[in-house]
Short mmCIF file of C-alpha atoms and ligand atoms in Angstrom, two decimals:
data_model
loop_
_atom_site.label_atom_id
_atom_site.label_comp_id
_atom_site.label_asym_id
_atom_site.label_seq_id
_atom_site.Cartn_x
_atom_site.Cartn_y
_atom_site.Cartn_z
CA MET A 1 -8.69 -12.22 -34.16
CA SER A 2 -9.84 -14.99 -31.99
CA GLU A 3 -13.28 -14.61 -30.04
CA PHE A 4 -11.92 -13.51 -25.73
CA ALA A 5 -13.84 -16.52 -23.91
CA VAL A 6 -15.90 -14.79 -21.29
CA ARG A 7 -16.17 -16.20 -17.63
CA GLU A 8 -19.76 -17.10 -17.23
CA SER A 9 -19.47 -15.40 -13.37
CA TRP A 10 -18.51 -12.05 -12.67
CA LEU A 11 -15.59 -11.15 -10.62
CA PRO A 12 -15.83 -8.86 -7.96
CA PHE A 13 -13.61 -5.59 -7.94
CA CYS A 14 -13.20 -6.58 -3.94
CA LEU A 15 -13.72 -9.48 -1.53
CA PRO A 16 -12.62 -9.74 2.04
CA ASP A 17 -10.36 -12.32 3.02
CA ILE A 18 -12.62 -14.60 4.81
CA SER A 19 -11.30 -17.29 6.79
CA GLU A 20 -12.69 -19.01 10.21
CA ALA A 21 -10.48 -17.30 12.01
CA GLU A 22 -12.24 -14.45 11.97
CA VAL A 23 -15.36 -16.36 12.02
CA GLU A 24 -14.75 -17.50 15.67
CA ALA A 25 -13.09 -14.50 17.16
CA VAL A 26 -16.19 -12.41 16.17
CA GLY A 27 -18.23 -15.39 18.25
CA GLU A 28 -16.66 -14.81 21.04
CA VAL A 29 -16.98 -11.47 21.60
CA VAL A 30 -21.16 -11.97 21.08
CA ARG A 31 -20.83 -14.63 23.41
CA SER A 32 -19.06 -12.71 25.66
CA GLY A 33 -21.32 -10.00 26.18
CA TRP A 34 -18.70 -7.08 26.16
CA TRP A 35 -19.55 -5.64 22.43
CA ALA A 36 -18.83 -2.28 22.79
CA LYS A 37 -14.60 -0.98 23.12
CA GLY A 38 -13.84 -3.95 25.88
CA PRO A 39 -10.75 -5.91 26.59
CA ARG A 40 -10.10 -6.48 22.37
CA THR A 41 -9.46 -3.42 21.44
CA ILE A 42 -7.92 -2.45 24.02
CA GLU A 43 -5.30 -5.58 23.06
CA PHE A 44 -5.88 -4.34 19.79
CA GLU A 45 -4.17 -1.50 20.30
CA LYS A 46 -0.99 -2.86 21.32
CA LYS A 47 -0.37 -4.84 18.50
CA PHE A 48 -1.01 -3.12 16.37
CA ALA A 49 1.30 -0.46 17.72
CA GLU A 50 3.65 -3.02 18.62
CA TYR A 51 3.34 -3.70 14.88
CA VAL A 52 4.19 -0.91 13.61
CA GLY A 53 6.60 0.37 15.83
CA ALA A 54 4.78 3.01 17.51
CA LYS A 55 4.73 4.25 20.66
CA HIS A 56 0.90 5.05 20.57
CA CYS A 57 -1.83 3.12 18.06
CA VAL A 58 -5.66 4.70 19.10
CA ALA A 59 -7.90 2.37 17.46
CA VAL A 60 -10.98 4.45 16.18
CA ASN A 61 -14.16 4.09 13.65
CA SER A 62 -12.88 5.12 10.23
CA CYS A 63 -9.40 6.23 9.22
CA THR A 64 -11.40 9.84 8.33
CA ALA A 65 -12.36 10.29 12.24
CA ALA A 66 -8.09 9.55 12.48
CA LEU A 67 -7.58 12.25 10.11
CA HIS A 68 -10.36 14.10 11.48
CA LEU A 69 -8.85 13.82 14.69
CA ALA A 70 -4.78 14.01 13.78
CA LEU A 71 -5.50 17.70 12.94
CA LEU A 72 -7.91 18.94 15.74
CA SER A 73 -4.51 17.84 18.08
CA GLN A 74 -3.42 20.50 16.88
CA GLY A 75 -5.62 22.90 16.67
CA ILE A 76 -6.35 23.28 13.76
CA GLY A 77 -9.40 25.89 12.05
CA PRO A 78 -10.63 28.91 10.65
CA GLY A 79 -8.05 30.82 8.85
CA ASP A 80 -5.87 27.73 9.27
CA GLU A 81 -4.63 26.18 5.48
CA VAL A 82 -3.88 22.24 4.92
CA ILE A 83 -1.36 21.04 2.33
CA THR A 84 -2.60 17.66 0.15
CA THR A 85 -2.86 15.59 -2.80
CA PRO A 86 -6.15 16.33 -5.62
CA LEU A 87 -5.47 12.37 -6.43
CA THR A 88 -7.14 11.02 -3.08
CA PHE A 89 -11.34 10.12 -1.57
CA ALA A 90 -12.62 12.86 0.15
CA SER A 91 -11.89 12.38 3.26
CA THR A 92 -8.42 13.35 3.19
CA ALA A 93 -9.53 17.16 2.48
CA ASN A 94 -13.19 16.70 3.96
CA THR A 95 -11.62 16.45 7.56
CA ILE A 96 -9.75 19.34 6.80
CA LEU A 97 -12.83 21.89 5.61
CA HIS A 98 -14.83 20.35 9.34
CA LEU A 99 -12.04 22.20 11.06
CA GLY A 100 -12.68 24.99 9.21
CA ALA A 101 -9.33 25.12 7.52
CA THR A 102 -8.99 25.21 4.09
CA PRO A 103 -7.54 22.86 1.77
CA VAL A 104 -4.75 23.38 -0.31
CA PHE A 105 -3.92 20.91 -3.36
CA ALA A 106 -0.45 19.85 -4.13
CA ASP A 107 -0.32 17.97 -8.09
CA ILE A 108 1.09 14.90 -7.82
CA ASP A 109 3.80 13.23 -9.79
CA PRO A 110 2.75 11.44 -12.96
CA GLU A 111 4.83 8.30 -12.79
CA THR A 112 3.59 7.67 -9.09
CA GLY A 113 0.14 9.59 -8.06
CA LEU A 114 2.20 11.02 -5.30
CA ILE A 115 2.15 14.23 -3.88
CA ASP A 116 5.96 16.45 -5.74
CA PRO A 117 7.75 16.86 -2.43
CA ASP A 118 8.68 20.51 -4.79
CA GLU A 119 4.69 21.28 -5.37
CA ILE A 120 4.15 21.49 -1.60
CA GLU A 121 6.97 23.63 -1.34
CA ARG A 122 5.38 26.03 -3.70
CA LYS A 123 2.09 26.10 -1.97
CA ILE A 124 3.38 26.92 1.23
CA THR A 125 2.54 30.42 2.75
CA SER A 126 2.20 31.89 6.16
CA ARG A 127 -1.59 30.67 7.58
CA THR A 128 0.23 26.89 6.44
CA ARG A 129 0.15 24.34 9.03
CA ALA A 130 -0.14 20.81 8.57
CA VAL A 131 0.83 18.68 5.00
CA VAL A 132 -1.54 15.63 4.21
CA PRO A 133 0.44 13.65 1.82
CA VAL A 134 -1.77 9.82 1.24
CA HIS A 135 0.05 6.78 0.40
CA TYR A 136 -1.23 6.07 -2.44
CA SER A 137 -2.72 3.12 -3.38
CA GLY A 138 0.33 1.35 -1.05
CA LEU A 139 3.10 3.83 -1.87
CA ALA A 140 4.83 5.62 0.36
CA ALA A 141 5.26 9.63 -0.06
CA ASP A 142 8.47 11.58 0.12
CA LEU A 143 8.60 10.90 3.57
CA GLY A 144 12.05 12.51 3.99
CA ARG A 145 11.59 15.19 1.28
CA ILE A 146 7.82 15.82 2.63
CA GLY A 147 9.77 15.66 6.52
CA GLU A 148 12.41 18.42 5.85
CA ILE A 149 9.70 20.39 4.14
CA CYS A 150 7.50 20.54 7.40
CA GLN A 151 10.27 20.23 9.76
CA ALA A 152 11.98 23.74 7.86
CA HIS A 153 8.39 25.63 8.23
CA ASP A 154 7.22 24.69 11.34
CA LEU A 155 4.97 22.28 9.73
CA PHE A 156 2.27 19.41 11.55
CA LEU A 157 2.18 15.74 9.45
CA SER A 158 -0.61 14.08 8.90
CA GLU A 159 0.30 10.53 6.68
CA ASP A 160 -2.78 9.44 5.36
CA ALA A 161 -2.44 5.63 5.31
CA ALA A 162 -5.74 4.61 4.81
CA HIS A 163 -3.65 1.94 1.91
CA ALA A 164 -0.78 2.12 4.19
CA VAL A 165 -0.77 -1.39 6.12
CA GLU A 166 2.21 -3.53 5.12
CA THR A 167 3.48 0.18 3.37
CA ARG A 168 7.50 0.34 3.92
CA TYR A 169 9.53 3.69 3.60
CA ASN A 170 13.42 2.59 3.03
CA GLY A 171 12.84 -0.89 4.73
CA GLU A 172 10.64 -0.31 7.47
CA LEU A 173 7.14 0.64 8.30
CA ILE A 174 5.36 3.21 7.33
CA GLY A 175 3.82 4.28 11.29
CA HIS A 176 7.01 3.22 12.73
CA HIS A 177 8.43 6.50 14.91
CA PRO A 178 6.73 7.96 13.18
CA ARG A 179 6.91 12.35 12.55
CA GLY A 180 3.43 13.58 13.55
CA ALA A 181 0.60 11.38 13.36
CA VAL A 182 -0.85 8.83 10.94
CA SER A 183 -3.94 7.55 10.12
CA TYR A 184 -4.68 4.09 8.76
CA SER A 185 -8.45 2.46 7.27
CA PHE A 186 -9.55 -0.91 8.52
CA TYR A 187 -13.14 -0.99 5.60
CA ALA A 188 -13.79 -3.76 4.25
CA THR A 189 -11.33 -3.30 0.94
CA LYS A 190 -8.49 -2.75 2.96
CA ASN A 191 -5.45 -4.50 2.99
CA LEU A 192 -5.90 -5.39 6.75
CA ALA A 193 -9.91 -5.24 7.18
CA CYS A 194 -12.35 -5.33 10.03
CA GLY A 195 -15.61 -3.58 8.02
CA GLU A 196 -15.10 -0.62 8.70
CA GLY A 197 -12.81 1.05 11.33
CA GLY A 198 -8.41 2.44 11.99
CA ALA A 199 -6.06 4.02 13.70
CA LEU A 200 -4.21 7.14 15.11
CA VAL A 201 -0.87 6.02 15.34
CA THR A 202 1.73 8.25 16.54
CA ASP A 203 4.82 8.55 19.08
CA ASP A 204 4.15 11.66 20.89
CA ASP A 205 1.87 11.28 24.06
CA ASP A 206 0.19 14.83 23.70
CA ILE A 207 -1.12 13.54 20.73
CA ALA A 208 -2.34 10.55 21.42
CA GLN A 209 -3.91 11.46 24.66
CA LYS A 210 -6.08 14.12 22.74
CA ALA A 211 -6.79 11.71 20.50
CA ARG A 212 -8.43 9.02 22.82
CA VAL A 213 -10.13 11.21 25.24
CA LEU A 214 -11.50 13.17 21.86
CA SER A 215 -12.34 9.73 20.41
CA CYS A 216 -15.02 8.98 22.54
CA HIS A 217 -17.31 12.17 23.26
CA GLY A 218 -14.08 13.52 25.37
CA MET A 219 -14.68 11.10 28.20
CA SER A 220 -11.63 11.26 30.49
CA ALA A 221 -9.46 8.20 29.90
CA GLY A 222 -10.94 4.75 31.37
CA ALA A 223 -14.63 5.98 30.40
CA TRP A 224 -14.65 3.21 28.53
CA ASN A 225 -14.85 1.15 31.35
CA ARG A 226 -17.01 2.67 33.69
CA TYR A 227 -19.72 0.09 34.08
CA GLY A 228 -17.53 -3.13 35.17
CA LYS A 229 -15.95 -3.77 38.93
CA GLU A 230 -12.59 -2.86 38.08
CA GLY A 231 -14.14 0.85 36.20
CA SER A 232 -16.06 3.57 37.99
CA TRP A 233 -19.47 5.10 37.41
CA ARG A 234 -17.53 8.56 37.84
CA TYR A 235 -15.99 10.61 35.09
CA ASP A 236 -15.69 13.89 33.18
CA ILE A 237 -15.55 15.42 30.51
CA GLU A 238 -12.82 17.58 29.33
CA GLU A 239 -13.84 18.82 26.11
CA PRO A 240 -16.46 17.65 23.45
CA GLY A 241 -15.65 15.71 22.48
CA TYR A 242 -17.19 12.75 19.54
CA LYS A 243 -17.67 9.21 19.13
CA TYR A 244 -15.39 7.73 17.16
CA ASN A 245 -14.04 4.89 18.68
CA MET A 246 -14.17 1.65 18.16
CA PHE A 247 -15.95 -1.75 19.36
CA ASP A 248 -14.93 -5.24 20.50
CA ILE A 249 -16.87 -6.77 17.84
CA GLN A 250 -14.31 -4.84 14.80
CA ALA A 251 -11.07 -5.26 17.54
CA ALA A 252 -11.96 -8.87 17.21
CA LEU A 253 -11.23 -9.11 12.87
CA ALA A 254 -8.60 -6.54 12.95
CA LEU A 255 -7.04 -8.39 15.87
CA THR A 256 -7.22 -12.08 13.33
CA GLN A 257 -6.55 -10.51 9.65
CA LEU A 258 -3.22 -8.84 11.89
CA ALA A 259 -2.37 -11.91 12.96
CA ARG A 260 -3.09 -13.93 9.15
CA MET A 261 -1.11 -10.72 7.71
CA ASP A 262 1.82 -12.39 6.49
CA ASP A 263 0.20 -14.92 4.38
CA MET A 264 -2.33 -12.57 2.85
CA GLN A 265 0.60 -9.83 1.49
CA ARG A 266 1.61 -13.23 0.17
CA ARG A 267 -1.42 -14.86 -1.72
CA ARG A 268 -1.31 -10.60 -2.79
CA PHE A 269 2.28 -10.54 -4.38
CA GLU A 270 1.47 -13.68 -6.77
CA ALA A 271 -1.22 -11.87 -8.32
CA VAL A 272 0.90 -8.99 -8.46
CA ASP A 273 2.81 -10.92 -9.84
CA VAL A 274 0.95 -12.21 -12.88
CA TYR A 275 -0.55 -8.94 -13.64
CA GLU A 276 3.51 -7.59 -13.81
CA GLN A 277 4.36 -9.86 -16.35
CA ALA A 278 1.87 -9.84 -18.46
CA PHE A 279 1.54 -5.76 -18.72
CA ALA A 280 5.47 -5.31 -19.06
CA GLY A 281 6.59 -4.56 -22.59
CA VAL A 282 2.97 -3.20 -24.18
CA PRO A 283 3.34 0.23 -25.27
CA GLU A 284 -1.41 1.12 -24.04
CA LEU A 285 -0.30 0.60 -20.35
CA ILE A 286 2.01 2.98 -17.99
CA LEU A 287 2.46 0.79 -15.33
CA GLN A 288 3.24 2.35 -11.59
CA LYS A 289 6.55 3.00 -10.68
CA THR A 290 7.42 2.11 -7.13
CA PRO A 291 10.61 4.83 -5.69
CA ALA A 292 13.64 2.96 -4.89
CA TYR A 293 13.10 3.87 -1.07
CA CYS A 294 9.34 1.79 -0.63
CA HIS A 295 7.19 -0.67 -0.66
CA HIS A 296 4.19 -1.44 -2.52
CA SER A 297 1.63 -3.01 0.40
CA ARG A 298 0.10 -3.62 -3.21
CA HIS A 299 -3.79 -2.04 -1.38
CA LEU A 300 -4.06 -1.11 -5.12
CA TYR A 301 -3.17 -2.36 -7.88
CA ILE A 302 -2.89 1.13 -11.06
CA LEU A 303 -2.94 0.52 -14.48
CA ARG A 304 -3.30 3.71 -16.82
CA ILE A 305 -4.06 3.90 -20.59
CA ASP A 306 -2.07 5.24 -23.20
CA PRO A 307 -5.70 6.87 -24.25
CA GLN A 308 -3.46 8.07 -27.36
CA ARG A 309 -2.33 4.65 -28.36
CA LEU A 310 -6.13 3.07 -28.68
CA THR A 311 -9.20 4.44 -30.20
CA ILE A 312 -11.20 3.43 -27.38
CA SER A 313 -11.75 6.01 -23.63
CA ARG A 314 -11.05 5.45 -20.42
CA ASP A 315 -14.32 5.01 -19.51
CA GLN A 316 -14.69 2.90 -22.73
CA PHE A 317 -12.34 0.26 -21.70
CA ILE A 318 -13.97 -0.18 -18.54
CA GLU A 319 -18.06 -0.81 -20.34
CA GLU A 320 -14.94 -2.93 -22.56
CA LEU A 321 -13.23 -5.00 -19.11
CA LYS A 322 -17.71 -5.16 -17.53
CA ALA A 323 -18.36 -7.09 -20.27
CA ARG A 324 -15.56 -9.92 -19.77
CA ASN A 325 -17.93 -9.86 -16.78
CA VAL A 326 -14.16 -8.07 -14.29
CA GLY A 327 -15.39 -5.68 -12.36
CA VAL A 328 -12.64 -2.65 -11.50
CA SER A 329 -12.53 0.90 -10.20
CA VAL A 330 -11.13 4.17 -10.55
CA HIS A 331 -8.48 5.88 -7.81
CA PHE A 332 -10.39 8.64 -8.05
CA ILE A 333 -11.86 10.55 -9.92
CA ALA A 334 -9.65 13.67 -8.68
CA LEU A 335 -11.19 15.38 -5.57
CA HIS A 336 -11.03 19.13 -6.95
CA THR A 337 -13.43 18.05 -9.97
CA MET A 338 -16.08 16.85 -7.17
CA SER A 339 -19.42 19.32 -7.59
CA ALA A 340 -18.40 20.76 -3.71
CA TYR A 341 -14.85 21.49 -3.79
CA VAL A 342 -15.65 23.62 -7.88
CA LYS A 343 -18.29 24.93 -5.86
CA ARG A 344 -16.47 26.05 -2.65
CA PHE A 345 -13.03 26.64 -5.03
CA GLY A 346 -13.89 27.65 -8.78
CA TYR A 347 -12.10 24.73 -9.39
CA ARG A 348 -11.01 23.04 -13.09
CA PRO A 349 -10.22 20.20 -13.91
CA GLU A 350 -6.83 22.18 -15.44
CA ASP A 351 -5.41 23.36 -12.50
CA PHE A 352 -4.09 20.25 -11.26
CA PRO A 353 -3.38 19.25 -14.54
CA LYS A 354 -1.29 16.16 -13.73
CA ALA A 355 -3.56 15.11 -11.06
CA TYR A 356 -6.50 15.28 -13.76
CA ALA A 357 -4.63 13.22 -16.40
CA PHE A 358 -3.59 10.33 -13.75
CA SER A 359 -7.52 10.68 -12.77
CA GLU A 360 -8.56 10.51 -16.35
CA SER A 361 -6.74 7.36 -17.35
CA GLU A 362 -6.33 5.54 -14.35
CA ILE A 363 -8.16 2.04 -14.14
CA SER A 364 -8.55 0.22 -10.50
CA LEU A 365 -7.65 -3.66 -11.19
CA PRO A 366 -8.98 -6.35 -9.12
CA MET A 367 -6.32 -6.87 -6.38
CA TYR A 368 -7.15 -9.03 -2.47
CA SER A 369 -5.51 -11.86 -1.26
CA THR A 370 -7.52 -14.32 -2.38
CA LEU A 371 -7.85 -12.89 -5.77
CA GLY A 372 -5.96 -15.89 -7.20
CA VAL A 373 -3.55 -16.66 -9.87
CA GLU A 374 -5.88 -17.75 -12.11
CA ASN A 375 -8.35 -14.90 -11.42
CA ALA A 376 -5.65 -12.84 -12.37
CA ARG A 377 -4.44 -14.07 -15.52
CA TYR A 378 -8.33 -13.64 -16.15
CA VAL A 379 -8.13 -10.29 -16.07
CA ALA A 380 -5.03 -9.50 -17.70
CA ASP A 381 -5.22 -11.11 -21.36
CA ALA A 382 -9.47 -9.75 -20.88
CA VAL A 383 -6.86 -6.35 -20.97
CA LEU A 384 -4.51 -7.58 -23.46
CA ASP A 385 -7.55 -8.89 -25.69
CA ILE A 386 -9.35 -5.02 -25.27
CA VAL A 387 -5.87 -3.35 -25.40
CA ALA A 388 -5.40 -5.71 -28.35
CA ARG A 389 -8.67 -5.20 -30.25
CA HIS A 390 -8.34 -1.22 -29.82
CA ARG A 391 -4.38 0.12 -30.78
CA ARG A 392 -4.05 2.57 -32.94
C1 LIG B 1 -6.80 8.12 0.65
C2 LIG B 1 -8.21 7.57 1.42
N1 LIG B 1 -7.97 8.07 2.95
C3 LIG B 1 -9.32 7.88 3.93
C4 LIG B 1 -9.69 7.55 3.02
C5 LIG B 1 -11.18 6.81 4.50
O1 LIG B 1 -10.71 5.67 4.92
P1 LIG B 1 -12.46 4.94 5.95
O2 LIG B 1 -13.64 4.77 5.17
O3 LIG B 1 -11.59 4.53 6.90
O4 LIG B 1 -13.26 6.88 6.39
C6 LIG B 1 -10.12 6.75 2.42
C7 LIG B 1 -10.77 5.04 2.31
O5 LIG B 1 -11.15 4.40 1.49
C8 LIG B 1 -9.13 6.27 1.20
O6 LIG B 1 -8.30 5.80 0.45
#
């Protein structure tokens, strides 16, 4: 086998897509003198709500904040159970714990990595108050089935859409006429990025009002403008809230990225095509299935290796990719195996066997709009080279 020609520079796992428009937009806000929550944030809320087709958008400083506010709006607290997936980032379940409620994990469908609706049904008790499905990697969770389950059992549906800007369910964007609340992330690595940021989207006036007030210390609406000529210095604290609001420098970035979404997604899909063609029919590699109802946002490119067919482990596979100057990641280290959850709930890895097996065989390949077809080809060749050298 001939030597693999290793590229000279490190290929990052992820990079934000920066154009002059972002630089200009931030400069404009900086020069305007209004750096905190203000007109740009209000504009972003309006435009993002229009974009997804929802009645309200409350812009916040992270998806974590949005997830917390969504459950807070329902008064969820001690004694309550909230069902979610173990194949997720810590925020999804941490926010349940922050409220004094108990996260209850439901295992996944190994073909997609999405929470399995049958498992949700199995986990419902008299204490269950809500379900938090994750639109994992940019695939839509089975909202039809999950929506029916929530309706039948009177449960609140709080969608974790951190990966799901541009994800569609039955042809419509996630967040279009939401059944409960939908929480997005605009963290630096996301399809729409503003460094740190998030949004809660809902059609429900009451949820929107509560989230808006609680996101800004519990101050009465409009208090952000209390220093402006049209604003009033007098405000009330309706509830002891949180400091969760987005501010205008973030919003300037988010507005610019929103306007560039189509172009950024097109380039993301060019890279996806390279991977999909290269890996099709390679028995050592397991590709993620996209359910028929779903349009994938391709936030992440999920690859799994079949450990039975290779002489190296997943961790060694990652080291081989690093040796070829390719940055990768894992989404996710199953949350029930993290120390805090093991200590608190006594979980063993095999308690959620599908999520654990998925997590242990997964590698997230570089996936971003500026990756480019040539870099994607390089990554695909590196993966295929490792497979060829280590097949059983
Ligand atoms: C599934 C999931 N939920 C929630 C979050 C939290 O997002 P944020 O960093 O905006 O709080 C992340 C972060 O990447 C995530 O992957």
